[in-house]
Amino acid sequence: MNRTRSLFAEHALLPGGWARDVLLEWDDQGCLSIVRPDSPAPAGTTVAAGPLLPGMPNLHSHAFQRAFAGLTEYRGQNPGAEHDSFWSWRTLMYRFAGAVTPDQLRDIATALYVEMLEAGYTSVCEFHYVHHERDGWHYADDATLSSCLVEAASRAGIGLTLLPVLYQTSGFGGLAPTEGHRRFIRSTDDMLHLLERLKPLCERHGARLGLAPHSLRAVPPDALTQALRGLHAIDPTAPIHIHIAEQTGEVDACLAWSGQRPVQWLLDHAPVDKRWCLVHATHMTAIEYQGAARSGAVAGICPSTEANLGDGIFDMTEWRSQGGHWGIGSDSHACVNAAEELMLLEYSQRLSTRQRNVLARDSERDVATAMTLDAVFGGAQASGRAVAGLAVGQQADCIVLDAQHALLRQLPTPQAMLSAHVFASHRRSAIHNVWVGGQLRVREGVHPLAEQTTGAFIAARRALLSTTP
Ligand code: NGQ
Ligand code: ZN
């Protein structure tokens, strides 16, 4: 247990922008009690080895998918498919979801969360839908797999928002689930029981509990209403995440079913507000961008996964012009690196607008700074946790860049260093230390459990691959 309760940085990125000579102090709960710019460095206080950034919340993760990242990049692995697509990938993904055991899930998630910490994420929203035994029967303890994730996050020392997933149908209009969904399916009552069961567990571990209706494809209208009502009784401010309008095929199927596009349907039929995270929301009309942004919901953008799966490009210019909030997620974990997700997001906008520096702001003209602040703010909102940056009352979640790293050394400003970290140093991370809730989790780029958890991950992956059809 690290007992340090203060940190001093020559340059720190506060919610309002860069500040100099910043002193941070936090209380026993790891909650910031002092954030004071222009402060002398008190004797005995740890001094950051470079620019200090707010920790990044990762707002969308399916942990088990890390075990097959990079293994679905071959044409024709799914011989039934006309061409390789999101949908043929999903069939492959179901095979891994169908095979993973609790021990494997725990080992995969622990290593993933350690990786996340080393890569600049200090908290994660786990969108968790594998609930049952491999044959589809409920575990004697219904919270078996959820507990593995809570344990993994605790052991790695990453903040957690646990989002058990409600999944009931295989398509719009109540289509029956298939064999591939056997481990996901549950009644709304069973889901509410699971939430009740998980509530004390999450409280004990400092995790936030929410709910994720998987998608409008997987949750019929009545179940959605009933689940939201039940959640409200448990915690009226709990976060609610949903996959929405990720693929044009989903939009077409929703139109055929209801006459409305998914986002429009959701805005008209559910109480969408700032508790909600609309994950992907890739395919929206101008009216939907406007309605979704005005609802106060966060857009959960997962740049590397959306590229990997061929989803399409979210229109950030439109979203921001409507005042929409957003954050980033690593979703399928094809990439686990917060800086790289920001870079990919900016690049997708450059490719579609044929402009540069698209996601800068008038108030923050440096792209990396503007994006970091926006993604932390939106990610915190989606997490339902006090992780909204370096401000009093928020958790002491912070990243120290290494000013001596070759790509940063002797650059003139902290903005230039952060820019190099986002746009020049990917795959050669310049992260030095990482603090979560005032605890030092990564020291000089390395998490103390990295070697051990990587070994367990490799063994779990080997076992999982050997039992995946
Ligand atoms: C998931 N992943 O739940 O893992 C989904 C695929 C689906 C992404 N949408 C399943 N990226 O959407 O039906
Ligand atoms: Zn997802």
GROMACS .gro file of C-alpha atoms and ligand atoms in nm:
model
  483
    1MET     CA    1   0.000   0.000   0.000
    2ASN     CA    2   0.146   0.333  -0.106
    3ARG     CA    3   0.091   0.600   0.159
    4THR     CA    4   0.180   0.906  -0.047
    5ARG     CA    5  -0.106   1.152  -0.039
    6SER     CA    6   0.026   1.436  -0.249
    7LEU     CA    7   0.188   1.499  -0.583
    8PHE     CA    8   0.345   1.809  -0.734
    9ALA     CA    9   0.372   1.875  -1.107
   10GLU     CA   10   0.539   2.157  -1.293
   11HIS     CA   11   0.267   2.124  -1.559
   12ALA     CA   12  -0.075   1.970  -1.508
   13LEU     CA   13  -0.379   1.947  -1.733
   14LEU     CA   14  -0.672   2.071  -1.521
   15PRO     CA   15  -1.032   2.075  -1.650
   16GLY     CA   16  -0.986   2.439  -1.759
   17GLY     CA   17  -0.652   2.380  -1.934
   18TRP     CA   18  -0.280   2.363  -1.855
   19ALA     CA   19  -0.164   2.504  -1.524
   20ARG     CA   20   0.183   2.549  -1.370
   21ASP     CA   21   0.325   2.433  -1.041
   22VAL     CA   22   0.024   2.234  -0.936
   23LEU     CA   23  -0.002   2.069  -0.597
   24LEU     CA   24  -0.247   1.780  -0.561
   25GLU     CA   25  -0.353   1.632  -0.230
   26TRP     CA   26  -0.604   1.360  -0.166
   27ASP     CA   27  -0.783   1.208   0.131
   28ASP     CA   28  -0.795   0.851   0.262
   29GLN     CA   29  -1.054   0.761   0.000
   30GLY     CA   30  -0.825   0.876  -0.280
   31CYS     CA   31  -1.045   1.177  -0.344
   32LEU     CA   32  -0.871   1.504  -0.440
   33SER     CA   33  -0.892   1.757  -0.156
   34ILE     CA   34  -0.649   2.019  -0.293
   35VAL     CA   35  -0.568   2.112  -0.653
   36ARG     CA   36  -0.361   2.428  -0.628
   37PRO     CA   37  -0.181   2.589  -0.924
   38ASP     CA   38   0.108   2.832  -0.877
   39SER     CA   39   0.206   2.657  -0.559
   40PRO     CA   40   0.560   2.615  -0.426
   41ALA     CA   41   0.669   2.248  -0.412
   42PRO     CA   42   0.635   2.145  -0.047
   43ALA     CA   43   0.933   1.959   0.091
   44GLY     CA   44   0.890   1.582   0.081
   45THR     CA   45   0.620   1.582  -0.187
   46THR     CA   46   0.665   1.349  -0.485
   47VAL     CA   47   0.742   1.552  -0.797
   48ALA     CA   48   0.600   1.427  -1.127
   49ALA     CA   49   0.862   1.332  -1.386
   50GLY     CA   50   0.678   1.518  -1.660
   51PRO     CA   51   0.339   1.663  -1.756
   52LEU     CA   52   0.051   1.542  -1.540
   53LEU     CA   53  -0.269   1.434  -1.716
   54PRO     CA   54  -0.608   1.323  -1.588
   55GLY     CA   55  -0.655   0.945  -1.605
   56MET     CA   56  -0.868   0.834  -1.898
   57PRO     CA   57  -1.189   0.636  -1.837
   58ASN     CA   58  -1.235   0.352  -2.085
   59LEU     CA   59  -1.610   0.360  -2.141
   60HIS     CA   60  -1.660   0.034  -2.329
   61SER     CA   61  -1.497  -0.305  -2.278
   62HIS     CA   62  -1.579  -0.670  -2.342
   63ALA     CA   63  -1.283  -0.814  -2.154
   64PHE     CA   64  -1.292  -1.172  -2.289
   65GLN     CA   65  -1.248  -1.041  -2.644
   66ARG     CA   66  -0.885  -0.948  -2.566
   67ALA     CA   67  -0.801  -1.320  -2.590
   68PHE     CA   68  -0.874  -1.337  -2.963
   69ALA     CA   69  -0.767  -0.989  -3.070
   70GLY     CA   70  -0.573  -1.026  -3.392
   71LEU     CA   71  -0.704  -1.377  -3.458
   72THR     CA   72  -0.998  -1.293  -3.682
   73GLU     CA   73  -0.802  -1.109  -3.951
   74TYR     CA   74  -0.816  -1.387  -4.214
   75ARG     CA   75  -1.063  -1.394  -4.500
   76GLY     CA   76  -1.315  -1.676  -4.508
   77GLN     CA   77  -1.278  -1.804  -4.150
   78ASN     CA   78  -1.654  -1.817  -4.142
   79PRO     CA   79  -1.738  -2.019  -4.457
   80GLY     CA   80  -2.112  -1.946  -4.431
   81ALA     CA   81  -2.058  -1.573  -4.488
   82GLU     CA   82  -2.089  -1.411  -4.831
   83HIS     CA   83  -1.808  -1.172  -4.743
   84ASP     CA   84  -1.624  -1.093  -4.421
   85SER     CA   85  -1.810  -0.834  -4.216
   86PHE     CA   86  -1.911  -0.733  -3.865
   87TRP     CA   87  -2.168  -1.013  -3.878
   88SER     CA   88  -1.923  -1.287  -3.981
   89TRP     CA   89  -1.682  -1.163  -3.711
   90ARG     CA   90  -1.966  -1.186  -3.461
   91THR     CA   91  -2.017  -1.554  -3.539
   92LEU     CA   92  -1.649  -1.615  -3.462
   93MET     CA   93  -1.675  -1.406  -3.147
   94TYR     CA   94  -1.968  -1.618  -3.024
   95ARG     CA   95  -1.743  -1.926  -3.038
   96PHE     CA   96  -1.500  -1.768  -2.792
   97ALA     CA   97  -1.786  -1.639  -2.577
   98GLY     CA   98  -1.927  -1.992  -2.578
   99ALA     CA   99  -1.603  -2.150  -2.458
  100VAL     CA  100  -1.450  -1.918  -2.197
  101THR     CA  101  -1.441  -2.050  -1.837
  102PRO     CA  102  -1.457  -1.841  -1.517
  103ASP     CA  103  -1.085  -1.892  -1.444
  104GLN     CA  104  -0.995  -1.795  -1.799
  105LEU     CA  105  -1.217  -1.486  -1.784
  106ARG     CA  106  -1.055  -1.378  -1.458
  107ASP     CA  107  -0.703  -1.425  -1.596
  108ILE     CA  108  -0.781  -1.256  -1.929
  109ALA     CA  109  -0.950  -0.961  -1.759
  110THR     CA  110  -0.678  -0.915  -1.497
  111ALA     CA  111  -0.405  -0.900  -1.760
  112LEU     CA  112  -0.618  -0.673  -1.977
  113TYR     CA  113  -0.678  -0.430  -1.691
  114VAL     CA  114  -0.307  -0.425  -1.610
  115GLU     CA  115  -0.243  -0.349  -1.977
  116MET     CA  116  -0.503  -0.073  -1.966
  117LEU     CA  117  -0.336   0.090  -1.667
  118GLU     CA  118   0.002   0.083  -1.839
  119ALA     CA  119  -0.168   0.237  -2.145
  120GLY     CA  120  -0.327   0.534  -1.970
  121TYR     CA  121  -0.673   0.409  -1.873
  122THR     CA  122  -0.750   0.444  -1.504
  123SER     CA  123  -1.106   0.309  -1.507
  124VAL     CA  124  -1.318   0.085  -1.724
  125CYS     CA  125  -1.687   0.027  -1.800
  126GLU     CA  126  -1.727  -0.347  -1.845
  127PHE     CA  127  -2.022  -0.430  -2.072
  128HIS     CA  128  -2.058  -0.785  -1.957
  129TYR     CA  129  -2.291  -1.032  -2.123
  130VAL     CA  130  -2.155  -1.384  -2.069
  131HIS     CA  131  -2.352  -1.492  -1.764
  132HIS     CA  132  -2.411  -1.870  -1.784
  133GLU     CA  133  -2.228  -2.201  -1.799
  134ARG     CA  134  -2.096  -2.314  -2.134
  135ASP     CA  135  -2.404  -2.529  -2.189
  136GLY     CA  136  -2.631  -2.232  -2.112
  137TRP     CA  137  -2.736  -2.342  -1.762
  138HIS     CA  138  -2.718  -2.083  -1.486
  139TYR     CA  139  -2.421  -2.116  -1.252
  140ALA     CA  140  -2.520  -2.216  -0.898
  141ASP     CA  141  -2.401  -1.867  -0.810
  142ASP     CA  142  -2.553  -1.646  -1.077
  143ALA     CA  143  -2.285  -1.380  -1.021
  144THR     CA  144  -1.997  -1.620  -1.097
  145LEU     CA  145  -1.866  -1.449  -1.411
  146SER     CA  146  -1.947  -1.094  -1.298
  147SER     CA  147  -1.750  -1.161  -0.980
  148CYS     CA  148  -1.449  -1.264  -1.190
  149LEU     CA  149  -1.448  -0.918  -1.344
  150VAL     CA  150  -1.484  -0.741  -1.010
  151GLU     CA  151  -1.193  -0.946  -0.876
  152ALA     CA  152  -0.984  -0.873  -1.186
  153ALA     CA  153  -1.039  -0.498  -1.157
  154SER     CA  154  -0.962  -0.504  -0.785
  155ARG     CA  155  -0.643  -0.699  -0.831
  156ALA     CA  156  -0.519  -0.478  -1.115
  157GLY     CA  157  -0.628  -0.166  -0.927
  158ILE     CA  158  -0.838  -0.011  -1.203
  159GLY     CA  159  -1.168   0.172  -1.134
  160LEU     CA  160  -1.472  -0.029  -1.245
  161THR     CA  161  -1.824   0.039  -1.367
  162LEU     CA  162  -1.988  -0.301  -1.404
  163LEU     CA  163  -2.267  -0.315  -1.661
  164PRO     CA  164  -2.441  -0.653  -1.662
  165VAL     CA  165  -2.601  -0.697  -2.001
  166LEU     CA  166  -2.965  -0.777  -2.068
  167TYR     CA  167  -2.993  -0.994  -2.378
  168GLN     CA  168  -3.312  -1.168  -2.486
  169THR     CA  169  -3.365  -1.184  -2.862
  170SER     CA  170  -3.158  -1.231  -3.178
  171GLY     CA  171  -3.320  -0.949  -3.373
  172PHE     CA  172  -3.591  -0.683  -3.386
  173GLY     CA  173  -3.949  -0.801  -3.335
  174GLY     CA  174  -3.867  -1.061  -3.070
  175LEU     CA  175  -3.668  -1.304  -3.290
  176ALA     CA  176  -3.580  -1.612  -3.088
  177PRO     CA  177  -3.222  -1.631  -2.959
  178THR     CA  178  -2.986  -1.878  -3.124
  179GLU     CA  179  -2.739  -2.135  -2.990
  180GLY     CA  180  -2.466  -1.868  -3.002
  181HIS     CA  181  -2.658  -1.663  -2.743
  182ARG     CA  182  -2.710  -1.941  -2.489
  183ARG     CA  183  -2.476  -1.793  -2.229
  184PHE     CA  184  -2.625  -1.442  -2.254
  185ILE     CA  185  -3.000  -1.491  -2.235
  186ARG     CA  186  -3.198  -1.410  -1.923
  187SER     CA  187  -3.538  -1.283  -1.820
  188THR     CA  188  -3.576  -0.928  -1.698
  189ASP     CA  189  -3.655  -1.057  -1.346
  190ASP     CA  190  -3.337  -1.264  -1.347
  191MET     CA  191  -3.142  -0.956  -1.447
  192LEU     CA  192  -3.290  -0.750  -1.165
  193HIS     CA  193  -3.202  -1.028  -0.919
  194LEU     CA  194  -2.847  -1.031  -1.051
  195LEU     CA  195  -2.823  -0.655  -0.998
  196GLU     CA  196  -2.945  -0.692  -0.639
  197ARG     CA  197  -2.689  -0.964  -0.584
  198LEU     CA  198  -2.406  -0.756  -0.735
  199LYS     CA  199  -2.487  -0.433  -0.554
  200PRO     CA  200  -2.311  -0.513  -0.223
  201LEU     CA  201  -2.019  -0.675  -0.405
  202CYS     CA  202  -1.964  -0.361  -0.615
  203GLU     CA  203  -2.000  -0.138  -0.311
  204ARG     CA  204  -1.735  -0.337  -0.126
  205HIS     CA  205  -1.492  -0.295  -0.415
  206GLY     CA  206  -1.567   0.071  -0.489
  207ALA     CA  207  -1.718  -0.026  -0.825
  208ARG     CA  208  -2.025   0.140  -0.977
  209LEU     CA  209  -2.308  -0.084  -1.089
  210GLY     CA  210  -2.520  -0.001  -1.392
  211LEU     CA  211  -2.713  -0.184  -1.660
  212ALA     CA  212  -2.662  -0.245  -2.029
  213PRO     CA  213  -2.956  -0.337  -2.246
  214HIS     CA  214  -2.735  -0.496  -2.515
  215SER     CA  215  -2.904  -0.333  -2.816
  216LEU     CA  216  -3.252  -0.279  -2.954
  217ARG     CA  217  -3.190  -0.602  -3.148
  218ALA     CA  218  -3.151  -0.796  -2.824
  219VAL     CA  219  -3.404  -0.628  -2.592
  220PRO     CA  220  -3.774  -0.593  -2.685
  221PRO     CA  221  -3.959  -0.273  -2.584
  222ASP     CA  222  -4.149  -0.419  -2.286
  223ALA     CA  223  -3.836  -0.573  -2.139
  224LEU     CA  224  -3.651  -0.244  -2.182
  225THR     CA  225  -3.922  -0.054  -1.995
  226GLN     CA  226  -3.940  -0.311  -1.717
  227ALA     CA  227  -3.562  -0.333  -1.676
  228LEU     CA  228  -3.524   0.044  -1.658
  229ARG     CA  229  -3.800   0.062  -1.399
  230GLY     CA  230  -3.629  -0.207  -1.191
  231LEU     CA  231  -3.292  -0.036  -1.221
  232HIS     CA  232  -3.447   0.292  -1.114
  233ALA     CA  233  -3.573   0.128  -0.795
  234ILE     CA  234  -3.223  -0.001  -0.719
  235ASP     CA  235  -3.037   0.319  -0.809
  236PRO     CA  236  -3.207   0.607  -0.991
  237THR     CA  237  -2.875   0.752  -1.107
  238ALA     CA  238  -2.715   0.429  -1.228
  239PRO     CA  239  -2.542   0.442  -1.566
  240ILE     CA  240  -2.720   0.282  -1.864
  241HIS     CA  241  -2.523   0.179  -2.172
  242ILE     CA  242  -2.656   0.043  -2.501
  243HIS     CA  243  -2.501  -0.053  -2.836
  244ILE     CA  244  -2.685   0.142  -3.101
  245ALA     CA  245  -2.676   0.204  -3.478
  246GLU     CA  246  -2.331   0.054  -3.520
  247GLN     CA  247  -2.403  -0.108  -3.855
  248THR     CA  248  -2.621  -0.002  -4.148
  249GLY     CA  249  -2.774  -0.353  -4.139
  250GLU     CA  250  -2.904  -0.273  -3.791
  251VAL     CA  251  -3.051   0.057  -3.909
  252ASP     CA  252  -3.228  -0.117  -4.201
  253ALA     CA  253  -3.368  -0.392  -3.977
  254CYS     CA  254  -3.493  -0.134  -3.726
  255LEU     CA  255  -3.663   0.066  -4.002
  256ALA     CA  256  -3.830  -0.251  -4.132
  257TRP     CA  257  -3.951  -0.336  -3.781
  258SER     CA  258  -4.065   0.003  -3.654
  259GLY     CA  259  -4.047   0.256  -3.936
  260GLN     CA  260  -3.784   0.440  -3.730
  261ARG     CA  261  -3.408   0.436  -3.716
  262PRO     CA  262  -3.257   0.296  -3.393
  263VAL     CA  263  -3.148   0.621  -3.231
  264GLN     CA  264  -3.476   0.792  -3.316
  265TRP     CA  265  -3.670   0.493  -3.182
  266LEU     CA  266  -3.473   0.500  -2.859
  267LEU     CA  267  -3.516   0.874  -2.808
  268ASP     CA  268  -3.891   0.837  -2.861
  269HIS     CA  269  -3.942   0.531  -2.640
  270ALA     CA  270  -3.689   0.549  -2.357
  271PRO     CA  271  -3.600   0.818  -2.100
  272VAL     CA  272  -3.260   0.889  -2.254
  273ASP     CA  273  -3.067   1.144  -2.048
  274LYS     CA  274  -2.723   1.202  -1.904
  275ARG     CA  275  -2.716   0.859  -1.736
  276TRP     CA  276  -2.702   0.703  -2.082
  277CYS     CA  277  -2.409   0.608  -2.298
  278LEU     CA  278  -2.495   0.546  -2.663
  279VAL     CA  279  -2.218   0.311  -2.768
  280HIS     CA  280  -2.106   0.362  -3.131
  281ALA     CA  281  -2.416   0.554  -3.257
  282THR     CA  282  -2.228   0.545  -3.586
  283HIS     CA  283  -2.523   0.586  -3.819
  284MET     CA  284  -2.739   0.887  -3.734
  285THR     CA  285  -2.920   1.152  -3.937
  286ALA     CA  286  -2.879   1.521  -3.859
  287ILE     CA  287  -3.203   1.508  -3.656
  288GLU     CA  288  -3.072   1.212  -3.456
  289TYR     CA  289  -2.739   1.386  -3.388
  290GLN     CA  290  -2.937   1.679  -3.257
  291GLY     CA  291  -3.182   1.477  -3.046
  292ALA     CA  292  -2.918   1.246  -2.901
  293ALA     CA  293  -2.686   1.536  -2.813
  294ARG     CA  294  -2.968   1.732  -2.651
  295SER     CA  295  -3.068   1.431  -2.440
  296GLY     CA  296  -2.739   1.475  -2.252
  297ALA     CA  297  -2.627   1.117  -2.330
  298VAL     CA  298  -2.260   1.045  -2.395
  299ALA     CA  299  -2.156   0.906  -2.733
  300GLY     CA  300  -1.932   0.607  -2.666
  301ILE     CA  301  -1.684   0.606  -2.953
  302CYS     CA  302  -1.456   0.302  -2.996
  303PRO     CA  303  -1.227   0.412  -3.279
  304SER     CA  304  -1.005   0.104  -3.318
  305THR     CA  305  -1.289  -0.148  -3.292
  306GLU     CA  306  -1.516   0.053  -3.521
  307ALA     CA  307  -1.236   0.055  -3.778
  308ASN     CA  308  -1.155  -0.311  -3.721
  309LEU     CA  309  -1.517  -0.419  -3.766
  310GLY     CA  310  -1.589  -0.191  -4.061
  311ASP     CA  311  -1.864   0.002  -3.885
  312GLY     CA  312  -1.838   0.345  -4.042
  313ILE     CA  313  -1.736   0.688  -3.918
  314PHE     CA  314  -1.906   0.884  -3.642
  315ASP     CA  315  -1.948   1.250  -3.737
  316MET     CA  316  -1.776   1.428  -3.452
  317THR     CA  317  -1.811   1.770  -3.611
  318GLU     CA  318  -2.188   1.735  -3.618
  319TRP     CA  319  -2.200   1.588  -3.267
  320ARG     CA  320  -1.987   1.864  -3.117
  321SER     CA  321  -2.178   2.136  -3.299
  322GLN     CA  322  -2.487   2.007  -3.116
  323GLY     CA  323  -2.300   2.022  -2.784
  324GLY     CA  324  -2.273   1.641  -2.755
  325HIS     CA  325  -2.047   1.478  -2.497
  326TRP     CA  326  -1.824   1.185  -2.591
  327GLY     CA  327  -1.566   0.945  -2.457
  328ILE     CA  328  -1.358   0.654  -2.582
  329GLY     CA  329  -1.371   0.279  -2.536
  330SER     CA  330  -1.144  -0.004  -2.640
  331ASP     CA  331  -1.441  -0.241  -2.688
  332SER     CA  332  -1.298  -0.555  -2.857
  333HIS     CA  333  -0.942  -0.459  -2.755
  334ALA     CA  334  -0.787  -0.479  -3.098
  335CYS     CA  335  -0.596  -0.185  -2.950
  336VAL     CA  336  -0.541  -0.115  -2.580
  337ASN     CA  337  -0.397   0.236  -2.568
  338ALA     CA  338  -0.585   0.553  -2.478
  339ALA     CA  339  -0.356   0.783  -2.679
  340GLU     CA  340  -0.388   0.567  -2.987
  341GLU     CA  341  -0.769   0.575  -2.970
  342LEU     CA  342  -0.759   0.955  -2.963
  343MET     CA  343  -0.524   0.957  -3.260
  344LEU     CA  344  -0.745   0.720  -3.459
  345LEU     CA  345  -1.053   0.924  -3.380
  346GLU     CA  346  -0.893   1.247  -3.500
  347TYR     CA  347  -0.761   1.068  -3.810
  348SER     CA  348  -1.104   0.927  -3.901
  349GLN     CA  349  -1.235   1.285  -3.897
  350ARG     CA  350  -0.944   1.411  -4.107
  351LEU     CA  351  -1.005   1.136  -4.363
  352SER     CA  352  -1.373   1.215  -4.393
  353THR     CA  353  -1.351   1.598  -4.383
  354ARG     CA  354  -1.016   1.632  -4.564
  355GLN     CA  355  -0.911   1.883  -4.301
  356ARG     CA  356  -0.660   1.881  -4.017
  357ASN     CA  357  -0.685   1.946  -3.642
  358VAL     CA  358  -1.058   1.880  -3.655
  359LEU     CA  359  -1.114   1.806  -3.286
  360ALA     CA  360  -0.931   2.107  -3.147
  361ARG     CA  361  -1.149   2.376  -2.992
  362ASP     CA  362  -1.137   2.754  -3.000
  363SER     CA  363  -1.055   2.751  -2.630
  364GLU     CA  364  -0.801   2.467  -2.666
  365ARG     CA  365  -0.639   2.487  -3.005
  366ASP     CA  366  -0.405   2.196  -2.944
  367VAL     CA  367  -0.585   1.880  -3.059
  368ALA     CA  368  -0.441   1.635  -2.807
  369THR     CA  369  -0.524   1.864  -2.514
  370ALA     CA  370  -0.879   1.931  -2.633
  371MET     CA  371  -0.947   1.563  -2.701
  372THR     CA  372  -0.803   1.448  -2.368
  373LEU     CA  373  -1.020   1.692  -2.174
  374ASP     CA  374  -1.335   1.608  -2.371
  375ALA     CA  375  -1.286   1.230  -2.349
  376VAL     CA  376  -1.214   1.240  -1.974
  377PHE     CA  377  -1.523   1.451  -1.912
  378GLY     CA  378  -1.754   1.232  -2.123
  379GLY     CA  379  -1.594   0.910  -2.002
  380ALA     CA  380  -1.650   1.012  -1.640
  381GLN     CA  381  -2.014   1.088  -1.709
  382ALA     CA  382  -2.061   0.748  -1.874
  383SER     CA  383  -1.882   0.575  -1.585
  384GLY     CA  384  -2.105   0.727  -1.319
  385ARG     CA  385  -1.794   0.772  -1.106
  386ALA     CA  386  -1.607   1.080  -0.982
  387VAL     CA  387  -1.330   1.052  -1.237
  388ALA     CA  388  -1.382   1.376  -1.428
  389GLY     CA  389  -1.025   1.502  -1.409
  390LEU     CA  390  -0.791   1.686  -1.176
  391ALA     CA  391  -1.038   1.880  -0.963
  392VAL     CA  392  -1.135   1.879  -0.597
  393GLY     CA  393  -1.393   1.609  -0.527
  394GLN     CA  394  -1.275   1.382  -0.809
  395GLN     CA  395  -1.069   1.068  -0.761
  396ALA     CA  396  -0.692   1.117  -0.779
  397ASP     CA  397  -0.666   0.931  -1.112
  398CYS     CA  398  -0.366   1.063  -1.298
  399ILE     CA  399  -0.101   0.988  -1.556
  400VAL     CA  400   0.251   1.124  -1.546
  401LEU     CA  401   0.429   1.146  -1.881
  402ASP     CA  402   0.800   1.084  -1.888
  403ALA     CA  403   0.964   1.411  -1.988
  404GLN     CA  404   1.290   1.219  -2.042
  405HIS     CA  405   1.137   0.982  -2.299
  406ALA     CA  406   1.314   1.030  -2.633
  407LEU     CA  407   1.000   1.163  -2.801
  408LEU     CA  408   0.934   1.423  -2.533
  409ARG     CA  409   1.276   1.529  -2.412
  410GLN     CA  410   1.348   1.900  -2.445
  411LEU     CA  411   1.020   1.976  -2.620
  412PRO     CA  412   0.933   2.334  -2.525
  413THR     CA  413   0.585   2.294  -2.374
  414PRO     CA  414   0.364   2.035  -2.203
  415GLN     CA  415   0.122   2.072  -2.498
  416ALA     CA  416   0.399   1.964  -2.734
  417MET     CA  417   0.476   1.669  -2.507
  418LEU     CA  418   0.113   1.555  -2.495
  419SER     CA  419   0.089   1.598  -2.872
  420ALA     CA  420   0.395   1.380  -2.917
  421HIS     CA  421   0.243   1.123  -2.682
  422VAL     CA  422  -0.080   1.110  -2.885
  423PHE     CA  423   0.043   1.169  -3.240
  424ALA     CA  424   0.404   1.053  -3.240
  425SER     CA  425   0.480   0.808  -2.964
  426HIS     CA  426   0.224   0.535  -3.006
  427ARG     CA  427   0.367   0.186  -2.953
  428ARG     CA  428   0.653   0.354  -2.766
  429SER     CA  429   0.455   0.473  -2.472
  430ALA     CA  430   0.583   0.775  -2.284
  431ILE     CA  431   0.377   0.697  -1.974
  432HIS     CA  432   0.584   0.708  -1.656
  433ASN     CA  433   0.357   0.671  -1.352
  434VAL     CA  434  -0.014   0.601  -1.317
  435TRP     CA  435  -0.218   0.674  -1.006
  436VAL     CA  436  -0.570   0.547  -0.943
  437GLY     CA  437  -0.761   0.688  -0.649
  438GLY     CA  438  -0.431   0.812  -0.508
  439GLN     CA  439  -0.263   0.469  -0.533
  440LEU     CA  440   0.046   0.432  -0.748
  441ARG     CA  441  -0.044   0.149  -0.989
  442VAL     CA  442   0.217   0.186  -1.263
  443ARG     CA  443   0.572   0.287  -1.183
  444GLU     CA  444   0.816   0.383  -1.459
  445GLY     CA  445   0.582   0.237  -1.720
  446VAL     CA  446   0.538  -0.099  -1.550
  447HIS     CA  447   0.260  -0.244  -1.338
  448PRO     CA  448   0.407  -0.467  -1.067
  449LEU     CA  449   0.179  -0.757  -1.168
  450ALA     CA  450   0.247  -0.727  -1.541
  451GLU     CA  451   0.478  -1.025  -1.576
  452GLN     CA  452   0.266  -1.256  -1.366
  453THR     CA  453  -0.068  -1.159  -1.522
  454THR     CA  454   0.073  -1.178  -1.875
  455GLY     CA  455   0.186  -1.534  -1.806
  456ALA     CA  456  -0.160  -1.627  -1.680
  457PHE     CA  457  -0.317  -1.456  -1.982
  458ILE     CA  458  -0.106  -1.658  -2.224
  459ALA     CA  459  -0.201  -1.983  -2.051
  460ALA     CA  460  -0.570  -1.887  -2.047
  461ARG     CA  461  -0.560  -1.793  -2.415
  462ARG     CA  462  -0.393  -2.122  -2.508
  463ALA     CA  463  -0.656  -2.317  -2.314
  464LEU     CA  464  -0.940  -2.110  -2.462
  465LEU     CA  465  -0.815  -2.152  -2.820
  466SER     CA  466  -0.781  -2.527  -2.770
  467THR     CA  467  -1.148  -2.557  -2.667
  468THR     CA  468  -1.293  -2.307  -2.917
  469PRO     CA  469  -1.459  -2.485  -3.212
  470NGQ     C1  470  -2.061  -0.730  -2.867
  470NGQ     N1  471  -1.956  -0.587  -3.030
  470NGQ     O1  472  -2.159  -0.734  -2.792
  470NGQ     O2  473  -1.952  -0.778  -2.837
  470NGQ     C2  474  -2.078  -0.661  -2.999
  470NGQ     C3  475  -2.110  -0.760  -3.107
  470NGQ     C4  476  -2.358  -0.748  -3.144
  470NGQ     C5  477  -1.965  -0.474  -3.098
  470NGQ     N2  478  -2.085  -0.431  -3.128
  470NGQ     C6  479  -2.243  -0.827  -3.090
  470NGQ     N3  480  -1.858  -0.407  -3.132
  470NGQ     O3  481  -2.352  -0.626  -3.154
  470NGQ     O4  482  -2.459  -0.811  -3.175
  471ZN      ZN  483  -1.957  -0.352  -2.748
   0.00000   0.00000   0.00000
